[in-house]
Coordinates of C-alpha atoms in Angstrom, one line a residue:
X21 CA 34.4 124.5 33.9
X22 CA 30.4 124.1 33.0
X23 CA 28.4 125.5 35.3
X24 CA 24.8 124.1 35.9
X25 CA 21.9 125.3 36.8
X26 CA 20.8 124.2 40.2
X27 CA 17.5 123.1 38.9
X28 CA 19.8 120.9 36.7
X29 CA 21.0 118.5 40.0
X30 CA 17.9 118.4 41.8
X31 CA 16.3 115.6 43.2
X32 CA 13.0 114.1 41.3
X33 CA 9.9 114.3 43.6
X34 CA 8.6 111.5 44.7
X35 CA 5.2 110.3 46.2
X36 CA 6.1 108.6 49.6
X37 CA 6.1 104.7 49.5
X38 CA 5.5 102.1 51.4
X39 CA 8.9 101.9 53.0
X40 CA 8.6 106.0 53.9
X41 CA 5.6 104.9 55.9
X42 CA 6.6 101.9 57.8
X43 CA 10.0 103.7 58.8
X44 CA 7.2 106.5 60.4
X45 CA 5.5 104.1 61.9
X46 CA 8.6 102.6 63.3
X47 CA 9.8 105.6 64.3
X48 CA 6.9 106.4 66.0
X49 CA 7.0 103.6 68.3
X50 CA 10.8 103.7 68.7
X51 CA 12.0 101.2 66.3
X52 CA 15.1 100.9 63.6
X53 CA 13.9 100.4 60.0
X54 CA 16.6 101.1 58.8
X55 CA 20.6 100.0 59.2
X56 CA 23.7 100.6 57.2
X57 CA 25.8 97.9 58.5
X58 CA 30.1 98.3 58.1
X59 CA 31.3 94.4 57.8
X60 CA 34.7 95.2 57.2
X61 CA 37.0 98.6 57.3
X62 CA 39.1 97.0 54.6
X63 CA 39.3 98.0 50.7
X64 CA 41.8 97.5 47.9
X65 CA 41.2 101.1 47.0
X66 CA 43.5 104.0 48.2
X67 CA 40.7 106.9 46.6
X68 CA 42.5 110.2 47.5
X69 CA 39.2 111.4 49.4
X70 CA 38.8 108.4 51.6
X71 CA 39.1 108.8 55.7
X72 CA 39.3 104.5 56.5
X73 CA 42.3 103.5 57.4
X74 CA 42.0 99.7 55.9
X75 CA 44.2 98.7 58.0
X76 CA 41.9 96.5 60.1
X77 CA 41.6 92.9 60.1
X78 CA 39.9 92.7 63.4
X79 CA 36.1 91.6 61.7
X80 CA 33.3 90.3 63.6
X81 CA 33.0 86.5 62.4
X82 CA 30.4 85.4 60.1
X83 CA 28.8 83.8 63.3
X84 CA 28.7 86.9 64.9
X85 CA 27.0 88.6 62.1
X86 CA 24.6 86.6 61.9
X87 CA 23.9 87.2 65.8
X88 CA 23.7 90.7 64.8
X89 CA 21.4 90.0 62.0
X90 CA 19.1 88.3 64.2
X91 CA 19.0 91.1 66.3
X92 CA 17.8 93.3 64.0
X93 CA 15.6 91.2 63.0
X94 CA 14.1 90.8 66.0
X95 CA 13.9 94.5 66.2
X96 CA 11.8 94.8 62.9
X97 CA 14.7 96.1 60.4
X98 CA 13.3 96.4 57.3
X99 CA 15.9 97.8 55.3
X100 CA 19.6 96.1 55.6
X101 CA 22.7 98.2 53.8
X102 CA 26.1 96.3 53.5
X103 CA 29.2 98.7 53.2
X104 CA 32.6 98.8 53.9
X105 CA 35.2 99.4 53.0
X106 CA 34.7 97.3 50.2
X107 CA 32.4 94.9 51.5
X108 CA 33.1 91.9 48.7
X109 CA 36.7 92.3 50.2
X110 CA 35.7 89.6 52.6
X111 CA 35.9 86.4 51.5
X112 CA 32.0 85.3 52.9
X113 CA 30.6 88.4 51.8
X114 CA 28.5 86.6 49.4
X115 CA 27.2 84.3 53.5
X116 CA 26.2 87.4 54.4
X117 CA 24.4 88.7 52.1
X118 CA 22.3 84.9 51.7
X119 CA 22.0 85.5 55.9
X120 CA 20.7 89.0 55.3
X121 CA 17.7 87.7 53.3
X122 CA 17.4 84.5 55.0
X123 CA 16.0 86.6 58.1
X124 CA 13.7 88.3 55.6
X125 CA 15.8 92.0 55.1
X126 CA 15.5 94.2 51.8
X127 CA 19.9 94.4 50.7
X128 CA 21.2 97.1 49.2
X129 CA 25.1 96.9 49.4
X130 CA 27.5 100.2 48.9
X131 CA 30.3 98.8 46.8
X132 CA 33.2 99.8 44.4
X133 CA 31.8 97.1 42.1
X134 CA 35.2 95.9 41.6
X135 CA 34.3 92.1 42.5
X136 CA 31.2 91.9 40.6
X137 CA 31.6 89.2 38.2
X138 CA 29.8 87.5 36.4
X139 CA 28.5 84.7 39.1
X140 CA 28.0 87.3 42.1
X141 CA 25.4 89.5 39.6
X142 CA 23.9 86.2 39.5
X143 CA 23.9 85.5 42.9
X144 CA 22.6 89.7 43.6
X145 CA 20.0 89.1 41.5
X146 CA 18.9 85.4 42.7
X147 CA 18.6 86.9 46.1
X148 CA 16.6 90.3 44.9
X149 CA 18.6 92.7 46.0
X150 CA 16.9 95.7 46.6
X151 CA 20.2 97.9 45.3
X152 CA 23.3 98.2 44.8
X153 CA 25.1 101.5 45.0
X154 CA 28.6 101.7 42.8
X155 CA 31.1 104.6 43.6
X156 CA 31.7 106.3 39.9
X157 CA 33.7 109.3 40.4
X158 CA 33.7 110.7 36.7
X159 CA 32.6 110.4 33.5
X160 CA 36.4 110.1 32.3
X161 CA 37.7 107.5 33.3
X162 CA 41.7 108.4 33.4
X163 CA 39.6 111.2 36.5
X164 CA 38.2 107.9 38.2
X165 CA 41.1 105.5 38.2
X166 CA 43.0 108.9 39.7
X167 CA 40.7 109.5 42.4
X168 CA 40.8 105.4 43.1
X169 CA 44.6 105.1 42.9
X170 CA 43.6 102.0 40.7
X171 CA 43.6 101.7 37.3
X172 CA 40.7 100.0 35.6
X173 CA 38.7 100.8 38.3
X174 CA 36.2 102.9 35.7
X175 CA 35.8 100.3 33.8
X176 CA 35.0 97.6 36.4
X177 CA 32.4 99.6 38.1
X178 CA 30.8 100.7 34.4
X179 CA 30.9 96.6 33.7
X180 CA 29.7 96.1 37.7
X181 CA 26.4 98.2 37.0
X182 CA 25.9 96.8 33.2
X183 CA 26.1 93.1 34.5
X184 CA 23.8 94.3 37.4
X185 CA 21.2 95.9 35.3
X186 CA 21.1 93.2 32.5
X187 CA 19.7 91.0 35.7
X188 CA 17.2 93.7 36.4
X189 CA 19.0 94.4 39.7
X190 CA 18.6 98.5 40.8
X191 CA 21.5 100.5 40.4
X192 CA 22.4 103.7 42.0
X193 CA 25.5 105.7 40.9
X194 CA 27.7 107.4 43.8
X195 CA 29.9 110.3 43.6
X196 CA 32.1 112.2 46.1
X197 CA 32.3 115.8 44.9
X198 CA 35.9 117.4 45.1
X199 CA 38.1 119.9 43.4
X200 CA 40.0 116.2 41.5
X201 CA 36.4 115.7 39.8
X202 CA 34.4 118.7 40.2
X203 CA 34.6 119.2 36.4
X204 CA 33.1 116.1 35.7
X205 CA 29.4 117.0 37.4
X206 CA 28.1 117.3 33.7
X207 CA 30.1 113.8 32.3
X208 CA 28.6 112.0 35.3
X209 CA 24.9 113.5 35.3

């Protein structure tokens, strides 16, 4: 195993934005700024680590998320996170999202980036997604598509985040660290 440094894994400082100051501000007086919102438990995945059952089909409606949304709203959310499961699992993800900006949230959506074709990248970008986080598990891929139970899952997430970043849309890089990929900290860094 290669061993790194800790100094090798730490986080980049930052100045504090604009978005660190309004979530103050909002916290100040009480308010959400943020919210990770879970529109469905359900994922074609079976990753070894995972604690969802994906058994559920009981989902809000559309209709009912977008009551939600207009809570939040209402509330002054800023920041709007879609997850899952696998969110794009749901047939009107792609509603949700448009109803996400259409009350005026920054997305970011947690995804396996399994579904991201071509048009959806499109679609991510058209609406400005803020981000979009992709579950990569290791740099090998034969380590990924082990820890997904799926193969070609490596290489749809790789072609997920390439499509995504040709269209200029942010791109964050998740990883569960466990004893099936702990060798693969230096191949995924």
């Amino acid at each position: 195993m290669t061993t790194a440094s800790p100094a090798t894994f730490a986080p980049a400082t930052r100045s504090v934005g604009a978005f660190e100051h309004l979530a103050r501000a909002g916290r100040a007086l009480g308010l959400p700024t943020s919210v990770v919102f879970q529109v469905t438990d359900r994922c074609h995945y079976d990753c070894i680590h995972c604690y969802e059952t994906h058994a559920g089909t009981n989902e809000l409606s559309l209709s009912e998320i977008e009551r939600i949304l207009d809570e939040l709203a209402d509330l002054g959310v800023l920041l709007l996170t879609i997850t899952g499961g696998e969110p794009f699992i749901r047939r009107d993800a792609d509603d949700i999202l448009r109803a996400a900006r259409a009350r005026g949230f920054s997305v970011r959506v947690k995804t396996t980036g399994h579904f991201i074709d071509e048009p959806r990248a499109d679609l991510l970008a058209a609406l400005g997604a803020m981000q979009v986080d992709l579950s990569l598990f290791a740099g090998d891929p034969r380590v990924h598509d082990g820890i997904t139970r799926i193969e070609g899952s490596w290489e749809r997430t790789i072609t997920a985040a390439r499509r995504l970043r040709a269209r200029g849309v942010a791109v964050r890089l998740n990883a569960t660290v466990m004893h099936a990929n702990v060798e693969e900290l230096v191949a995924l860094k």
